[in-house]
XYZ file of C-alpha atoms in Angstrom:
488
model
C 104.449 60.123 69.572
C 105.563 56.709 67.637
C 109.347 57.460 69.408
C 107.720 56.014 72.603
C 104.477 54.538 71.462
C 105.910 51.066 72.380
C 108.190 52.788 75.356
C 105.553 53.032 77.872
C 104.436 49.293 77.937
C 108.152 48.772 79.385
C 108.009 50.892 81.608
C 108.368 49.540 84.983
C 110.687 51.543 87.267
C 111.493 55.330 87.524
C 112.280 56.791 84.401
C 114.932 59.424 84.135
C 112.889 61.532 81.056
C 109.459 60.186 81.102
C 107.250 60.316 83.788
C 104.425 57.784 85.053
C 101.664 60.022 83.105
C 103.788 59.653 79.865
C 104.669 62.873 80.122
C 108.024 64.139 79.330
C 110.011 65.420 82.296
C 110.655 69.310 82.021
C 114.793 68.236 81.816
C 114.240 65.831 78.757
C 111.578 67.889 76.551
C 113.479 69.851 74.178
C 115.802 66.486 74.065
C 112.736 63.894 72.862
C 111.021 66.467 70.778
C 113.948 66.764 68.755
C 114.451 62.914 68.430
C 110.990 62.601 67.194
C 111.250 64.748 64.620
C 114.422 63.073 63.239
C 112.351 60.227 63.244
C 114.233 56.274 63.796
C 115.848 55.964 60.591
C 118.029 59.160 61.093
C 118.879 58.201 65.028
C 119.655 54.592 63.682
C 121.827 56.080 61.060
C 123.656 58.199 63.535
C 123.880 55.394 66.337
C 125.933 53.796 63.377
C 128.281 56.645 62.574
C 129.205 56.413 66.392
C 129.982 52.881 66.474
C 131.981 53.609 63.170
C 134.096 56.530 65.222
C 134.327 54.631 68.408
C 136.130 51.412 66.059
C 138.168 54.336 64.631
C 139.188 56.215 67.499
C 140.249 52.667 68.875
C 137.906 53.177 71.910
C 138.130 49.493 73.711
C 137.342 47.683 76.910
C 138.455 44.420 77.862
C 136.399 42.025 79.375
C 137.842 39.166 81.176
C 135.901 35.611 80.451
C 136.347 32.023 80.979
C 137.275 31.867 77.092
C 139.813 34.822 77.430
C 139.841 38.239 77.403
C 137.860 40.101 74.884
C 138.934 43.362 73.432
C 135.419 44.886 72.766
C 134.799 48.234 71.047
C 133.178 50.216 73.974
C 128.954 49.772 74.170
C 127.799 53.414 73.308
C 124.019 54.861 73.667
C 123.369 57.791 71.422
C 119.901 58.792 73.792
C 121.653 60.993 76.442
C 120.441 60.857 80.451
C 119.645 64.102 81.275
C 119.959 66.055 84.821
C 118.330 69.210 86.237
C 120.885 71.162 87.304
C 119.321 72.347 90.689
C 119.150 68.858 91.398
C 122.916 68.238 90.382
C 124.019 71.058 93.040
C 122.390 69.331 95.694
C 124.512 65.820 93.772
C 127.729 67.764 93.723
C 127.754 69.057 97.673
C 126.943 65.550 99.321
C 130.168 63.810 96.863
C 132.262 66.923 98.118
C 131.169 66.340 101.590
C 131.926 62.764 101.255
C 135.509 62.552 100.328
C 136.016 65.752 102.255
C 135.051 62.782 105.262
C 136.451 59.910 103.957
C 140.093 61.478 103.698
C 139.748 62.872 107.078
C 138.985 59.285 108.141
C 141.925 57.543 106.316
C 144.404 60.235 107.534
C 143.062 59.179 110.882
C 143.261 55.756 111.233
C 146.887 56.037 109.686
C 147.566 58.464 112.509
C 145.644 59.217 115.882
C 142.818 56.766 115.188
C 140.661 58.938 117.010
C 137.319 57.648 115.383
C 138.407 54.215 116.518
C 139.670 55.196 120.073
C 135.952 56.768 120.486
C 134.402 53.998 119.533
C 132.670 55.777 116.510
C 134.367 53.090 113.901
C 134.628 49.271 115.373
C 138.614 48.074 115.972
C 137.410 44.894 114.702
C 136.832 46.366 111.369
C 139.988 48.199 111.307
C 141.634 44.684 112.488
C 140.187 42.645 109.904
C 140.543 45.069 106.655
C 142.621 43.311 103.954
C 143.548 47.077 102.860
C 144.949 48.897 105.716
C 148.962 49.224 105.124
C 150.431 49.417 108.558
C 153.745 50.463 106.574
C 151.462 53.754 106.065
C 151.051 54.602 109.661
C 151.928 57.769 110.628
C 152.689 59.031 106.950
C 151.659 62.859 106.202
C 151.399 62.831 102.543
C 150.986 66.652 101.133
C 147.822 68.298 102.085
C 146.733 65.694 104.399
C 144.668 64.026 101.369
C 145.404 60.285 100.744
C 142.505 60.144 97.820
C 143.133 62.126 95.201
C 140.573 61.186 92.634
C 137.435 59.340 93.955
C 134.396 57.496 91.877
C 130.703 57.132 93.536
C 128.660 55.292 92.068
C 124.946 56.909 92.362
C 121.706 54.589 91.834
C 117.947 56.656 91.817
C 115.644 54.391 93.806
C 111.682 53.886 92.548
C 110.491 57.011 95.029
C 113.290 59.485 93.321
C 115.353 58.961 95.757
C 119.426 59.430 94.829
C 121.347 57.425 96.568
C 125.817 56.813 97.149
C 126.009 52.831 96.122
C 129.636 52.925 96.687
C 132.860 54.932 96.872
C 135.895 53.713 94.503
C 139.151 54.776 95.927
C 141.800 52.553 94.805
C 141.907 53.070 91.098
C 138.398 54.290 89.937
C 138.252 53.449 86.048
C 135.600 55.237 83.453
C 136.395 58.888 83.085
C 138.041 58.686 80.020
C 134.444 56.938 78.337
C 132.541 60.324 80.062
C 134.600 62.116 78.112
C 135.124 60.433 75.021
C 131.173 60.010 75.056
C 130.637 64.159 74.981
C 133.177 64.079 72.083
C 130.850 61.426 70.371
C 127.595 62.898 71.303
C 128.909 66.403 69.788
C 129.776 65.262 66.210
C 126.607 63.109 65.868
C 124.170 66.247 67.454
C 125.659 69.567 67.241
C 122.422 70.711 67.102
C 120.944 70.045 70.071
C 123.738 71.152 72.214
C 122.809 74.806 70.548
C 119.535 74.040 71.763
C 119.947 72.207 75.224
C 123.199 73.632 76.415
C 124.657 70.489 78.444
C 126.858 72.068 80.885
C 130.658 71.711 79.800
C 133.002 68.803 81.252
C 135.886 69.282 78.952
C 137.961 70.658 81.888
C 138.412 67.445 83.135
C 142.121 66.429 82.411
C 143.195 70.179 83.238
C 141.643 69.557 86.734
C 143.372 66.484 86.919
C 146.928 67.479 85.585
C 146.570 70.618 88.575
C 145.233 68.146 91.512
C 148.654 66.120 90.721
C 150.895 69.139 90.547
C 149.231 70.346 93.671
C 150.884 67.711 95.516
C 154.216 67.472 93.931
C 157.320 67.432 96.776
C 159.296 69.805 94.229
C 158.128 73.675 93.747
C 158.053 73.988 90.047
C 155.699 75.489 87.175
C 155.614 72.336 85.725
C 157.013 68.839 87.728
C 157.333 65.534 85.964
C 153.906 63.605 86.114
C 153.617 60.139 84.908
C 150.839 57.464 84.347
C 151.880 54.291 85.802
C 150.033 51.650 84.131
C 150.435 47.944 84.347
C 150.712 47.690 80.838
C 148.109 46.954 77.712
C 146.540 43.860 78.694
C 144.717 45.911 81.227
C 141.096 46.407 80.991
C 141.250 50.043 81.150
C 144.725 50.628 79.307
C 142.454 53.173 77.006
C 142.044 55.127 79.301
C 145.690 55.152 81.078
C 147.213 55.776 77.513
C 144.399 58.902 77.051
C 145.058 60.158 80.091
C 148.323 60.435 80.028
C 148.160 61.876 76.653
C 145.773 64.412 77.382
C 147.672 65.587 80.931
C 150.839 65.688 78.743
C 152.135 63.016 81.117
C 154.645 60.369 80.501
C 152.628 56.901 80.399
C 155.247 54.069 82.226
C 155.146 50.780 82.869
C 157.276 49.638 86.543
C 160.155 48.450 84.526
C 160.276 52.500 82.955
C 161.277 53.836 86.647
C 163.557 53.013 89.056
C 164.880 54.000 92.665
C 168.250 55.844 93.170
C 170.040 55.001 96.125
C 168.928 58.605 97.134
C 165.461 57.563 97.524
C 164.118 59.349 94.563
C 162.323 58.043 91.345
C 163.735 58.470 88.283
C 162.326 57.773 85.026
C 164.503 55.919 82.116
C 165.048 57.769 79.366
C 167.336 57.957 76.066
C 168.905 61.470 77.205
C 169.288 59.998 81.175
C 167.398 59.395 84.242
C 164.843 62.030 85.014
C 163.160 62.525 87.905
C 159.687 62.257 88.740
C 157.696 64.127 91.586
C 154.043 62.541 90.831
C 152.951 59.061 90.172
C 149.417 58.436 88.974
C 149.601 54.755 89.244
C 146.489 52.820 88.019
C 147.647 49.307 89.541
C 146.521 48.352 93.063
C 148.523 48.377 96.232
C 149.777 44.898 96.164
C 152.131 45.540 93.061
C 153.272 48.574 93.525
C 156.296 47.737 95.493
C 157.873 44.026 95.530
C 160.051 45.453 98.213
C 157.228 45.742 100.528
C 153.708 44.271 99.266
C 154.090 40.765 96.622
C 157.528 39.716 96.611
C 156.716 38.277 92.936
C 155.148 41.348 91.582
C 156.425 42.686 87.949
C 154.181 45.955 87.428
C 155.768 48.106 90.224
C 158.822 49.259 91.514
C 161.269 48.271 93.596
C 161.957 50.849 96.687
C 159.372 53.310 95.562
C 157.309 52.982 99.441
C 160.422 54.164 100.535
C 160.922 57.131 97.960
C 156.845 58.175 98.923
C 157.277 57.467 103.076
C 160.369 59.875 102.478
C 158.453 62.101 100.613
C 160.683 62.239 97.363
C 157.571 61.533 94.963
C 153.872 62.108 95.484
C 151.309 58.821 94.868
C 147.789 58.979 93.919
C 146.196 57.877 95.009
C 148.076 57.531 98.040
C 149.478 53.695 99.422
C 146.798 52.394 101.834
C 143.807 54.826 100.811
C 142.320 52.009 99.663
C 141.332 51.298 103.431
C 138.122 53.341 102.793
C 137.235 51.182 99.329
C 136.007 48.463 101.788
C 132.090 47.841 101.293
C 131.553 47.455 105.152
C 133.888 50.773 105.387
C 131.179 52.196 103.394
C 128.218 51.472 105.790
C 129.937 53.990 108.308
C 130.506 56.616 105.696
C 127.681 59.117 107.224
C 128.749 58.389 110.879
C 132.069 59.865 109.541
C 130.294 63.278 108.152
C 129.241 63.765 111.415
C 131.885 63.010 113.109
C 134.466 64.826 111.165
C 133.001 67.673 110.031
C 129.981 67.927 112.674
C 127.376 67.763 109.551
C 124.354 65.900 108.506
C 124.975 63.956 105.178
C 123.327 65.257 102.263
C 123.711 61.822 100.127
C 121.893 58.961 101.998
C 123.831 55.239 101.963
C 121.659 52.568 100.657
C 120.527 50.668 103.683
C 123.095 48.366 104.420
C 123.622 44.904 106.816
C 126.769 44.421 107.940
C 127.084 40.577 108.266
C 130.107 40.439 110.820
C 127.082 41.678 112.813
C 125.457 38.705 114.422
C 122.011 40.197 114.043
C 122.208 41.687 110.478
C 123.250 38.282 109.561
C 120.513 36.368 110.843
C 118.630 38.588 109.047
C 120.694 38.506 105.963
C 120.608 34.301 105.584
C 116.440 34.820 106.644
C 115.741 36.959 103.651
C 118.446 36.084 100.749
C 115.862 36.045 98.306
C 115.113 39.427 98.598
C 118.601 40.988 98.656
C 122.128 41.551 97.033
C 125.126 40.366 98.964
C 128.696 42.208 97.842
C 131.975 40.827 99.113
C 133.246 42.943 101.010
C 136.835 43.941 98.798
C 135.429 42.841 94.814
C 134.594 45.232 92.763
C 133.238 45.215 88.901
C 130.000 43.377 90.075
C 132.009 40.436 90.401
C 130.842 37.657 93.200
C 127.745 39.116 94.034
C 124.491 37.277 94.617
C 121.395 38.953 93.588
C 118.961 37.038 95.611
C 115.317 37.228 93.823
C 116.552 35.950 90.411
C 119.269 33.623 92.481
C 118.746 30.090 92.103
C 117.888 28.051 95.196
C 121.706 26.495 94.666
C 123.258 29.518 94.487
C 121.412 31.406 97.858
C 122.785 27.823 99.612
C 125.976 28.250 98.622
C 126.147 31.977 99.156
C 124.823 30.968 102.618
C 127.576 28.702 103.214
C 129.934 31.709 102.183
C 128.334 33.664 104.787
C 128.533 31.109 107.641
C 132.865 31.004 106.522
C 133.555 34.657 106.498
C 130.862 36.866 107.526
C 133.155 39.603 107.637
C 133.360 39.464 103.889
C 129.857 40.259 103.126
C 126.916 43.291 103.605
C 123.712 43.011 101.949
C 121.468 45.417 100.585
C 117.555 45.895 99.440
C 117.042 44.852 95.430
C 116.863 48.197 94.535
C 114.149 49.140 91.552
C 117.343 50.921 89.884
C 115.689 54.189 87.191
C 115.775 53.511 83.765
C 116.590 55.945 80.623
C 115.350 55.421 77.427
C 117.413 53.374 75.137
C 117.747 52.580 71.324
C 117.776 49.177 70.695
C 116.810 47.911 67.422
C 114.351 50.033 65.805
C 112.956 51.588 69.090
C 113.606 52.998 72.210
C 113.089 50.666 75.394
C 113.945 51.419 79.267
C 117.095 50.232 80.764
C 118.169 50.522 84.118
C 121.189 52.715 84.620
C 123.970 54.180 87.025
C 125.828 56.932 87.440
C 129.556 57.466 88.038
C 130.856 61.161 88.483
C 134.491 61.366 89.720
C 135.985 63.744 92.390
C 139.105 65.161 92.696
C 140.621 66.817 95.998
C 143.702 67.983 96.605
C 144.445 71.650 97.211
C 141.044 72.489 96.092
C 137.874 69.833 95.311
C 136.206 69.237 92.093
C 133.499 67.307 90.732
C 132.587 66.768 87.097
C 129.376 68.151 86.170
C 127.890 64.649 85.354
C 129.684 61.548 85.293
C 129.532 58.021 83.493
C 126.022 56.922 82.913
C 126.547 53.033 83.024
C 123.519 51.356 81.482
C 122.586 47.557 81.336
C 122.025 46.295 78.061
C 120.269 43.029 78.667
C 116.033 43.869 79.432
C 115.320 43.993 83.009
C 119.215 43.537 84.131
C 120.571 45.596 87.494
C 124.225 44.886 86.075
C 125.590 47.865 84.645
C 129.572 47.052 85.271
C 131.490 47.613 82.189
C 133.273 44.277 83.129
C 130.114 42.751 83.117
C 128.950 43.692 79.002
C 127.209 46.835 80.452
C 127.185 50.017 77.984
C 127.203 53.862 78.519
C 125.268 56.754 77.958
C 126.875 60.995 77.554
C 125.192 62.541 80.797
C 123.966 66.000 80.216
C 123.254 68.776 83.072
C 120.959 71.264 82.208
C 120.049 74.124 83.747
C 116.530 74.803 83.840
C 116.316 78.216 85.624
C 113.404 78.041 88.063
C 111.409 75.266 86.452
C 111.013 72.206 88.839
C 113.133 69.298 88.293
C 110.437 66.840 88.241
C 106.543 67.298 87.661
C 104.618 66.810 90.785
């Protein structure tokens, strides 16, 4: 097929829709037929009409450089990654399971600390995390869940294998793209989604809008819900100002609310204050409250940890969840499974050393050519060290780093991350990609059926981070019936 007569010499990890025989995976057959028969010229002319409606639509990112911040039109891949769905069930149980643990596990340690008392989670940890909020100890926000919306990020190994790379808890960014992508993908193909049938994610912002009224402090059919964003030279304002718009919410800034001297929130507007019962805020814990966290902060608002602790307005996520968005929190992610909910976890951790741990760090400073090290707290793939294409300079001074603070730092095999096929230029070429679905709990737990396909545009890159230059991909579930998700 002259599609992917130049494909397979690329080929160098697992591929998500083409197998090591160069044979199309059962998932991705209807999907490639149908590209070859358009032929290049008609996918290049429709990658163009999507860059044309993503500059229209005003679809941006901003990525942060040492020249300035860049206002980019977001990276978009018109060749869709494509899921079984029988494999996605298995995918959707092991995220449910795992924020089903990791809220049990924040509630905790702002509580009994039972997991730490038995010796299950190390007090040392707990001692040294830069995110626990002591002001949040022995809070009961409404339903017992502290994250409300959650983002994994999922990596396929070489053998298959799926695996949880991380959990985002404090303000997970990207579900706006996943759904702005679908809206993309449908315009330029209608036809093949009469043909493949990509399950439906649409319901997204609904699911949203009801996990947020689930935990509002006032019974009502409809309480006042706003998106508290710290303003438009955020990276991800997009997606605040969408979300909001879509929810029906009111998109603030901190200087838009203010606290009454009866401890409740009220939003300015021209007919009054109004009050609100939900805050989605989208700026970390450190500015939400000058009263309590920075003294010099503008975004937040003054007296609002007091409004929450008294229960006048619901947060998500909540103060202090991010506790759990700690990358050496993350290593004992299974050990909570089983120890809250007395299960074996269906998503495996990549393996992980922990270099507060005098003998993972040995082996860590032994082998830094081979592996990634993560600060602990970063995220957006920024200060890592990815040790086999690391100069000798750079392993010496991450070395160094480690020697300083080796609580700030786990390491973790190179993994051979899967690729998807990708247009670039005239043909399509393998780049390695990641997934991001996003889970909501609060009275009830959802996942979207997919997620964010993050892709990394430079040949042979691991860096997928949107921060980083990395594009996107639409992620379509498809239920094959009985058929096998993979050849054998």
């Amino acid at each position: 097929m002259d599609l992917l007569s130049e494909y397979y010499s690329h080929q160098t990890a697992y591929d998500e829709l083409i197998n090591t025989e160069r044979q199309t995976r059962p998932v991705a057959q209807t999907l490639i037929s149908h590209l070859a028969h358009l032929g290049i010229d008609t996918i290049k002319a429709r990658r163009q009409a999507a860059e044309a409606a993503i500059l229209a639509m005003g679809i941006t990112f901003t990525v942060y450089t040492e020249a300035g911040n860049i206002d980019r039109a977001w990276p978009f891949d018109v060749v869709p990654r494509m899921l079984a769905y029988n494999e996605w069930q298995r995918i959707e149980a092991g995220l449910k399971q795992r924020v089903r643990a990791l809220n049990c596990f924040i509630d905790d340690l702002y509580n009994a600390q039972s997991i730490v008392n038995d010796g299950v989670f190390p007090r040392a940890v707990l001692k040294s995390s830069r995110n626990f909020r002591a002001i949040c100890r022995g809070v009961h926000p409404p339903l017992g869940v502290w994250a409300h919306i959650c983002g994994s990020d999922l990596v396929r190994d070489s053998d298959g294998t799926i695996y949880v790379l991380e959990d985002n808890l404090r303000v997970p960014s990207g579900v706006s793209y996943m759904l702005e992508n679908r809206q993309i993908m449908k315009r330029l193909f209608p036809e093949l989604f009469q043909i493949c049938k990509p399950l439906p994610i649409d319901d997204y912002t609904s699911r949203l809008y009801d996990t947020l009224a689930a935990i509002s402090p006032r019974a009502r059919s409809r309480p006042i819900i706003v998106v508290l964003t710290p303003g438009i030279y955020n990276s991800a304002y997009f997606e605040h100002s969408y979300l909001a718009q879509q929810m029906g919410a009111f998109l603030v800034e901190g200087t838009d609310l203010f606290v009454g001297r009866d401890d409740i929130v009220y939003l300015k507007t021209v007919s009054g204050p109004q009050r609100v019962d939900v805050i989605y805020r989208r700026i970390d814990d450190d500015y939400l409250d000058p009263e309590v966290f920075r003294s010099d902060s503008v975004l937040g608002v003054r007296g609002l940890m007091r409004a929450w602790i008294k229960g006048t307005v619901a947060i998500a996520n909540a103060p202090g969840a991010g506790v759990a968005d700690d990358k050496v929190v993350y290593a004992f992610v299974p050990d909570m499974i089983r120890y809250y909910l007395n299960e074996e976890p269906i998503l495996p951790n990549v393996p992980t050393y922990l270099c507060m741990r005098e003998e993972d760090r040995a082996y860590v400073l032994e082998h830094l050519d081979e592996l990634v090290i993560k600060p602990t707290n970063e995220s957006g793939g920024y200060g890592m060290l990815i040790g086999p294409r690391a100069t000798p300079e750079e392993r010496h001074r991450f070395a160094q780093r480690i020697q300083e603070d080796p609580r700030n730092y786990i390491a973790q095999p190179t993994l051979a991350l899967s690729t998807a096929p990708t247009l670039v230029g005239d043909r399509l070429e393998p780049r390695h990609i990641d997934l991001r679905p996003f889970i909501l709990q609060a009275d009830e737990l959802y996942v979207t059926t997919g997620g964010l396909t993050r892709v990394a545009m430079q040949s042979g890159s691991l860096i997928v981070n949107s921060s980083q230059g990395g594009g996107s991909k639409d992620t379509w579930i498809v239920d094959l019936g009985d058929l096998p998700c993979f050849p054998a």
